[in-house]
Amino acid sequence: MARKLHRLLKIVKKANEDEFYHEPGTVPGTIFIDADAPPPIIFLIDYNQTNFIREQIATPEECISYLDSESTSWVDVQGLGSQDILQRLGKVFELHPLVLEDIVNVPERPKTEDYEDQLLFISRMVVPKEIACGFYSEQVSLILGKNYLLTVQEEPEHDCFEAVRSRIEKNKGIIRKQGADYLAYAVLDAIIDGYFPVLELYGERIEELEEEVIVKPTPQTLQNIYQIRRELLQLRRAIWPQRDAINSLIRDGSELIGEEVQIYLRDCYDHTVQVMDMVETYRELASGLMDVYLSAVSNKMNEIMKVLTIVSTIFIPLTFIAGIYGMNFNTEKSPYNMPELNWYWGYPLCLVVMAAIALALLFFFWQRGWLQNSVTIKRN
């Protein structure tokens, strides 16, 4: 009972960590800062076809001069640990109070919202862990303006945007020839593509568990299966609404996104669907592993019971014979009271008969195939 209560408390605690709820009566636009949130670090990348600037800035007000220029500016805020900086950031970019609330109060469900001169896209980014199994997950908010892109991350340690930064810095492809809408697509595409390395790791883990489940299933194997299923469910909850958000962006369109970028967003949508298919496939495989595990444990138990049954069956006639000769009949009273007790070769003959019965039973079981393992594994 104590274990069940402890497990229930862990589930409730986990649910409270994963979900955010406003208190009843809270004023719209109210932001809540997590005490453990890291302080914000602001990076600025400003570029056009010929010029490129990349620097870390101390205050949000330093972005103002870049926002009025004709170049494309990417302001990347990493960390949500300062209410003052975030509110000043909202004033600089003229963010609607509800936009600032969605950015800061994490986690929010991935979505897209159009605010006339700004477009908000909330996404979920995952990055594989380098040492342990699993992945890091954080919310990334994209605010697209006429010639700027503002991205806000939960923490500065992990992201998958380095490839986009490198393309801008080295002037690879067409990214520096395009505007902020193409930059928003590139960042969003990097978020979606970041799911593939994570799913590759899960594919390898599932393959390892498949052999472990059949060859040598243990309680730790069952725990690993449950962990994979739980993590895949988190991935599904992250990618499913992102598909709907991208589809809504393609279907409804926006004045801030050109027709050429709309075509690229379709490719991003296709990648999202592909990620969803992989997640669903791995979830089905993980569920199948659970059935295989139960079958393997049942087969193992059947093998043990089969051995015990064979041993018991062999010793039943031997015990019967030994029980008969354990009866204390007086041979002097009647010639029919176990006359073989007075035979010269009576004892060896009894042992020979018992050994013959045991060998005959073993031969019978072997012919029926009962002495062979039920499950055989062929290794390539």
Coordinates of C-alpha atoms in Angstrom, one line a residue:
M1 CA 0.0 0.0 0.0
A2 CA 2.8 2.4 0.8
R3 CA 4.5 1.7 -2.6
K4 CA 1.3 2.4 -4.4
L5 CA 0.8 5.7 -2.5
H6 CA 4.4 6.7 -3.2
R7 CA 4.0 6.0 -6.9
L8 CA 0.8 8.0 -7.0
L9 CA 2.5 10.9 -5.3
K10 CA 5.3 10.8 -7.9
I11 CA 2.7 10.8 -10.7
V12 CA 0.9 13.8 -9.3
K13 CA 4.2 15.6 -8.7
K14 CA 5.2 14.9 -12.3
A15 CA 1.9 16.1 -13.6
N16 CA 2.3 19.3 -11.7
E17 CA 5.7 19.9 -13.1
D18 CA 4.6 19.3 -16.7
E19 CA 1.4 21.5 -16.6
F20 CA 0.8 25.1 -15.8
Y21 CA -2.5 26.4 -14.5
H22 CA -3.6 29.9 -13.7
E23 CA -5.2 30.5 -10.4
P24 CA -8.9 31.4 -10.7
G25 CA -9.5 35.1 -11.1
T26 CA -6.0 35.8 -12.4
V27 CA -5.8 39.0 -14.6
P28 CA -5.1 38.2 -18.3
G29 CA -1.5 38.9 -19.2
T30 CA -0.1 38.1 -15.7
I31 CA 3.3 36.5 -15.9
F32 CA 4.8 34.1 -13.4
I33 CA 8.5 33.6 -13.1
D34 CA 9.8 30.2 -12.0
A35 CA 12.2 30.5 -9.1
D36 CA 14.6 28.0 -10.8
A37 CA 14.5 29.7 -14.2
P38 CA 18.0 30.8 -15.4
P39 CA 18.5 34.6 -16.0
P40 CA 17.9 35.7 -19.6
I41 CA 20.9 36.0 -22.0
I42 CA 20.2 38.0 -25.2
F43 CA 22.0 37.4 -28.4
L44 CA 21.6 39.4 -31.6
I45 CA 22.3 38.5 -35.2
D46 CA 21.7 41.2 -37.8
Y47 CA 22.5 40.5 -41.4
N48 CA 21.8 41.3 -45.0
Q49 CA 23.5 40.0 -48.2
T50 CA 26.8 41.8 -47.5
N51 CA 27.0 42.5 -43.8
F52 CA 26.8 40.2 -40.7
I53 CA 26.8 41.1 -37.0
R54 CA 26.6 38.6 -34.1
E55 CA 26.9 39.8 -30.5
Q56 CA 25.6 39.4 -27.0
I57 CA 23.8 42.4 -25.7
A58 CA 23.1 43.4 -22.1
T59 CA 19.7 45.1 -22.3
P60 CA 16.6 44.8 -24.6
E61 CA 16.8 48.5 -25.4
E62 CA 20.0 47.8 -27.5
C63 CA 17.8 46.1 -30.1
I64 CA 15.8 49.2 -31.0
S65 CA 18.3 50.6 -33.5
Y66 CA 18.4 47.3 -35.4
L67 CA 14.6 46.9 -35.5
D68 CA 14.3 50.1 -37.6
S69 CA 17.0 49.1 -40.1
E70 CA 16.4 47.4 -43.5
S71 CA 18.4 44.3 -42.5
T72 CA 17.0 41.2 -40.9
S73 CA 17.5 40.9 -37.2
W74 CA 17.3 37.8 -35.0
V75 CA 17.0 38.4 -31.3
D76 CA 17.4 35.2 -29.3
V77 CA 16.5 35.3 -25.6
Q78 CA 17.7 32.3 -23.6
G79 CA 16.3 32.1 -20.1
L80 CA 13.1 33.3 -18.3
G81 CA 14.5 34.2 -14.9
S82 CA 14.0 38.0 -14.9
Q83 CA 10.6 39.6 -14.9
D84 CA 12.1 43.0 -15.4
I85 CA 14.0 42.1 -18.5
L86 CA 11.1 40.3 -20.0
Q87 CA 8.7 43.2 -19.5
R88 CA 11.2 45.6 -21.0
L89 CA 11.6 43.2 -23.9
G90 CA 7.8 43.3 -24.3
K91 CA 7.9 47.1 -24.4
V92 CA 10.8 47.2 -27.0
F93 CA 9.0 44.8 -29.4
E94 CA 5.5 46.1 -28.5
L95 CA 4.3 42.7 -27.5
H96 CA 0.7 42.2 -26.6
P97 CA 0.3 41.3 -22.9
L98 CA -1.2 37.9 -23.9
V99 CA 1.8 37.2 -26.1
L100 CA 4.2 37.9 -23.2
E101 CA 2.1 35.7 -21.0
D102 CA 2.2 32.8 -23.5
I103 CA 6.0 33.2 -23.8
V104 CA 6.8 33.3 -20.1
N105 CA 4.2 31.0 -18.5
V106 CA 5.5 27.6 -19.7
P107 CA 4.6 25.1 -20.9
E108 CA 2.0 26.3 -23.4
R109 CA 0.5 24.1 -26.0
P110 CA 2.1 24.6 -29.4
K111 CA 0.0 27.0 -31.4
T112 CA 0.1 29.9 -33.8
E113 CA -1.7 33.3 -33.4
D114 CA -1.8 36.3 -35.7
Y115 CA -1.6 39.8 -34.1
E116 CA -1.7 41.9 -37.3
D117 CA 1.9 43.2 -37.3
Q118 CA 3.3 40.2 -35.4
L119 CA 2.9 36.5 -35.7
L120 CA 3.3 34.3 -32.7
F121 CA 4.3 30.6 -33.0
I122 CA 4.9 28.5 -29.9
S123 CA 6.8 25.3 -30.4
R124 CA 8.4 22.5 -28.5
M125 CA 12.0 21.7 -29.0
V126 CA 13.8 18.4 -28.0
V127 CA 17.5 17.7 -27.9
P128 CA 19.0 14.3 -27.2
K129 CA 21.0 13.8 -24.0
E130 CA 24.7 13.2 -24.6
I131 CA 25.3 10.8 -21.8
A132 CA 22.1 9.4 -20.3
C133 CA 19.1 8.1 -22.3
G134 CA 16.2 10.5 -23.0
F135 CA 16.0 14.0 -24.2
Y136 CA 15.8 17.6 -23.1
S137 CA 12.6 19.4 -23.8
E138 CA 11.8 23.1 -23.7
Q139 CA 9.4 25.6 -25.1
V140 CA 10.5 28.0 -27.9
S141 CA 8.4 31.0 -28.8
L142 CA 8.8 32.7 -32.2
I143 CA 7.6 36.2 -32.7
L144 CA 7.8 37.2 -36.4
G145 CA 7.8 40.9 -37.3
K146 CA 8.3 42.8 -40.6
N147 CA 12.1 42.6 -40.6
Y148 CA 12.9 40.8 -37.3
L149 CA 12.5 37.5 -35.5
L150 CA 12.3 37.2 -31.7
T151 CA 12.9 33.8 -30.2
V152 CA 12.6 33.0 -26.5
Q153 CA 13.9 29.8 -25.0
E154 CA 13.5 28.4 -21.5
E155 CA 17.2 27.9 -20.9
P156 CA 20.5 28.6 -22.6
E157 CA 22.2 25.2 -22.4
H158 CA 20.5 23.2 -25.2
D159 CA 19.1 24.2 -28.6
C160 CA 19.3 23.0 -32.2
F161 CA 19.8 26.4 -33.9
E162 CA 23.6 26.2 -34.3
A163 CA 23.2 25.0 -37.9
V164 CA 21.0 28.0 -38.7
R165 CA 23.5 30.4 -37.1
S166 CA 26.3 28.8 -39.1
R167 CA 24.4 29.2 -42.4
I168 CA 23.8 32.9 -41.7
E169 CA 27.4 33.5 -40.6
K170 CA 29.0 31.7 -43.5
N171 CA 26.4 32.9 -46.0
K172 CA 25.4 29.4 -47.1
G173 CA 22.3 28.9 -49.2
I174 CA 19.7 31.6 -49.7
I175 CA 19.0 32.5 -46.1
R176 CA 20.8 35.9 -46.2
K177 CA 19.0 36.8 -49.4
Q178 CA 15.6 36.3 -47.8
G179 CA 13.7 38.2 -45.1
A180 CA 12.6 37.4 -41.6
D181 CA 9.9 35.1 -42.7
Y182 CA 12.5 32.7 -44.3
L183 CA 14.5 33.0 -41.0
A184 CA 11.4 32.0 -39.1
Y185 CA 10.9 29.0 -41.4
A186 CA 14.6 28.0 -41.0
V187 CA 14.3 28.1 -37.2
L188 CA 11.1 26.2 -37.2
D189 CA 12.5 23.6 -39.6
A190 CA 15.5 23.1 -37.3
I191 CA 13.1 22.5 -34.4
I192 CA 11.2 19.8 -36.3
D193 CA 14.4 18.2 -37.7
G194 CA 15.7 18.0 -34.1
Y195 CA 13.2 15.3 -33.4
F196 CA 14.9 12.9 -35.9
P197 CA 18.1 12.3 -33.9
V198 CA 16.0 11.7 -30.8
L199 CA 13.9 9.1 -32.6
E200 CA 16.9 7.4 -34.0
L201 CA 18.1 6.8 -30.4
Y202 CA 14.8 5.3 -29.5
G203 CA 14.9 3.1 -32.5
E204 CA 18.2 1.7 -31.3
R205 CA 17.0 1.3 -27.8
I206 CA 13.9 -0.6 -29.0
E207 CA 16.1 -3.0 -31.1
E208 CA 18.2 -3.7 -28.0
L209 CA 15.2 -4.3 -25.9
E210 CA 13.7 -6.7 -28.4
E211 CA 16.5 -9.2 -28.0
E212 CA 16.7 -8.6 -24.3
V213 CA 13.0 -9.3 -23.9
I214 CA 13.2 -12.6 -25.7
V215 CA 16.6 -13.9 -24.5
K216 CA 16.8 -12.7 -20.9
P217 CA 13.8 -10.7 -19.6
T218 CA 14.2 -9.1 -16.2
P219 CA 12.2 -6.7 -14.1
Q220 CA 14.6 -3.9 -15.2
T221 CA 13.6 -4.7 -18.8
L222 CA 10.0 -4.1 -17.9
Q223 CA 11.0 -0.8 -16.3
N224 CA 12.9 0.3 -19.4
I225 CA 9.9 -0.5 -21.6
Y226 CA 7.6 1.6 -19.4
Q227 CA 10.2 4.5 -19.6
I228 CA 10.3 4.3 -23.4
R229 CA 6.6 4.3 -23.6
R230 CA 6.3 7.3 -21.3
E231 CA 9.0 9.3 -23.2
L232 CA 7.4 8.5 -26.5
L233 CA 4.1 9.8 -25.2
Q234 CA 5.8 13.0 -24.3
L235 CA 7.2 13.3 -27.9
R236 CA 3.7 12.6 -29.2
R237 CA 2.2 15.3 -27.1
A238 CA 4.8 17.7 -28.3
I239 CA 4.7 17.0 -32.0
W240 CA 1.0 16.5 -32.5
P241 CA -0.2 20.1 -31.9
Q242 CA 2.8 21.5 -33.8
R243 CA 1.5 19.7 -36.9
D244 CA -1.9 21.4 -36.4
A245 CA -0.2 24.8 -35.8
I246 CA 1.9 24.6 -39.0
N247 CA -1.1 23.4 -41.0
S248 CA -3.0 26.4 -39.7
L249 CA -0.2 28.7 -40.7
I250 CA -0.2 27.2 -44.2
R251 CA -4.0 27.2 -44.6
D252 CA -4.7 30.7 -43.2
G253 CA -1.6 32.4 -44.3
S254 CA -0.2 35.7 -43.0
E255 CA 0.8 39.0 -44.5
L256 CA 4.2 38.6 -42.8
I257 CA 4.9 35.3 -44.7
G258 CA 5.6 35.5 -48.5
E259 CA 4.3 33.0 -51.0
E260 CA 7.8 31.5 -51.5
V261 CA 8.2 30.8 -47.8
Q262 CA 4.7 29.2 -47.8
I263 CA 6.1 26.5 -50.1
Y264 CA 9.0 25.9 -47.7
L265 CA 6.5 25.6 -44.8
R266 CA 4.8 22.8 -46.7
D267 CA 8.1 20.9 -46.6
C268 CA 8.3 21.6 -42.9
Y269 CA 4.7 20.2 -42.5
D270 CA 5.8 17.0 -44.3
H271 CA 8.7 16.6 -41.9
T272 CA 6.2 17.0 -39.0
V273 CA 4.0 14.3 -40.4
Q274 CA 7.0 12.0 -40.8
V275 CA 8.0 12.6 -37.2
M276 CA 4.5 11.7 -36.1
D277 CA 4.6 8.5 -38.1
M278 CA 7.9 7.5 -36.5
V279 CA 6.6 8.3 -33.0
E280 CA 3.4 6.2 -33.6
T281 CA 5.5 3.3 -35.0
Y282 CA 7.8 3.3 -32.1
R283 CA 4.9 3.5 -29.7
E284 CA 3.3 0.5 -31.3
L285 CA 6.7 -1.4 -31.1
A286 CA 7.0 -0.5 -27.4
S287 CA 3.5 -1.7 -26.7
G288 CA 4.3 -4.9 -28.6
L289 CA 7.5 -5.3 -26.5
M290 CA 5.2 -5.3 -23.4
D291 CA 3.2 -8.2 -24.9
V292 CA 6.4 -10.0 -25.8
Y293 CA 7.8 -9.5 -22.3
L294 CA 4.7 -11.0 -20.7
S295 CA 4.9 -13.9 -23.2
A296 CA 8.6 -14.5 -22.5
V297 CA 8.1 -14.5 -18.8
S298 CA 5.2 -16.9 -19.2
N299 CA 7.3 -19.1 -21.4
K300 CA 10.1 -19.1 -18.8
M301 CA 7.6 -20.0 -16.1
N302 CA 6.3 -22.8 -18.3
E303 CA 9.8 -24.1 -18.9
I304 CA 10.4 -24.2 -15.1
M305 CA 7.0 -25.9 -14.5
K306 CA 7.8 -28.4 -17.3
V307 CA 11.1 -29.4 -15.7
L308 CA 9.5 -29.8 -12.3
T309 CA 6.6 -31.8 -13.8
I310 CA 9.0 -34.1 -15.6
V311 CA 11.0 -34.7 -12.4
S312 CA 7.9 -35.3 -10.4
T313 CA 6.5 -37.7 -13.1
I314 CA 9.7 -39.7 -13.1
F315 CA 9.8 -40.1 -9.3
I316 CA 6.1 -41.0 -9.0
P317 CA 6.5 -44.7 -10.0
L318 CA 9.8 -44.8 -8.1
T319 CA 8.2 -43.5 -5.0
F320 CA 5.4 -46.0 -5.5
I321 CA 7.8 -48.9 -5.6
A322 CA 9.7 -47.6 -2.7
G323 CA 6.5 -47.1 -0.8
I324 CA 5.4 -50.7 -1.4
Y325 CA 8.7 -52.1 -0.1
G326 CA 8.5 -49.8 2.8
M327 CA 5.4 -51.7 4.1
N328 CA 6.2 -53.9 7.1
F329 CA 4.8 -57.3 6.3
N330 CA 6.0 -60.4 8.1
T331 CA 7.1 -62.9 5.5
E332 CA 7.1 -65.7 8.1
K333 CA 3.4 -65.5 8.5
S334 CA 2.6 -65.9 4.8
P335 CA 4.5 -66.9 1.7
Y336 CA 2.7 -64.1 -0.2
N337 CA 3.9 -61.3 2.1
M338 CA 6.6 -59.9 -0.2
P339 CA 8.4 -63.1 -1.0
E340 CA 11.0 -61.0 -3.1
L341 CA 12.4 -59.7 0.2
N342 CA 14.0 -63.1 0.7
W343 CA 15.4 -63.3 -2.8
Y344 CA 19.2 -63.2 -3.2
W345 CA 19.1 -60.6 -6.0
G346 CA 15.9 -58.9 -4.8
Y347 CA 17.5 -55.5 -4.0
P348 CA 19.6 -55.1 -7.2
L349 CA 16.6 -56.2 -9.2
C350 CA 14.4 -53.6 -7.6
L351 CA 17.0 -50.9 -8.4
V352 CA 17.3 -52.1 -12.0
V353 CA 13.5 -52.0 -12.4
M354 CA 13.3 -48.5 -11.0
A355 CA 16.2 -47.3 -13.3
A356 CA 14.5 -48.9 -16.3
I357 CA 11.2 -47.1 -15.5
A358 CA 13.1 -43.7 -15.2
L359 CA 14.9 -44.3 -18.5
A360 CA 11.8 -45.4 -20.3
L361 CA 10.0 -42.2 -19.1
L362 CA 12.9 -40.0 -20.2
F363 CA 12.9 -41.7 -23.6
F364 CA 9.1 -41.2 -23.9
F365 CA 9.4 -37.5 -23.0
W366 CA 12.2 -37.1 -25.5
Q367 CA 10.2 -38.6 -28.3
R368 CA 7.3 -36.3 -27.6
G369 CA 9.7 -33.3 -27.6
W370 CA 8.9 -32.3 -24.1
L371 CA 12.6 -32.1 -23.1
Q372 CA 13.3 -29.3 -25.7
N373 CA 13.1 -25.6 -25.1
S374 CA 9.9 -23.9 -26.3
V375 CA 11.7 -20.8 -27.6
T376 CA 14.9 -20.9 -29.7
I377 CA 16.7 -17.7 -30.8
K378 CA 18.6 -17.7 -34.0
R379 CA 21.5 -15.2 -34.0
N380 CA 22.7 -13.8 -37.3

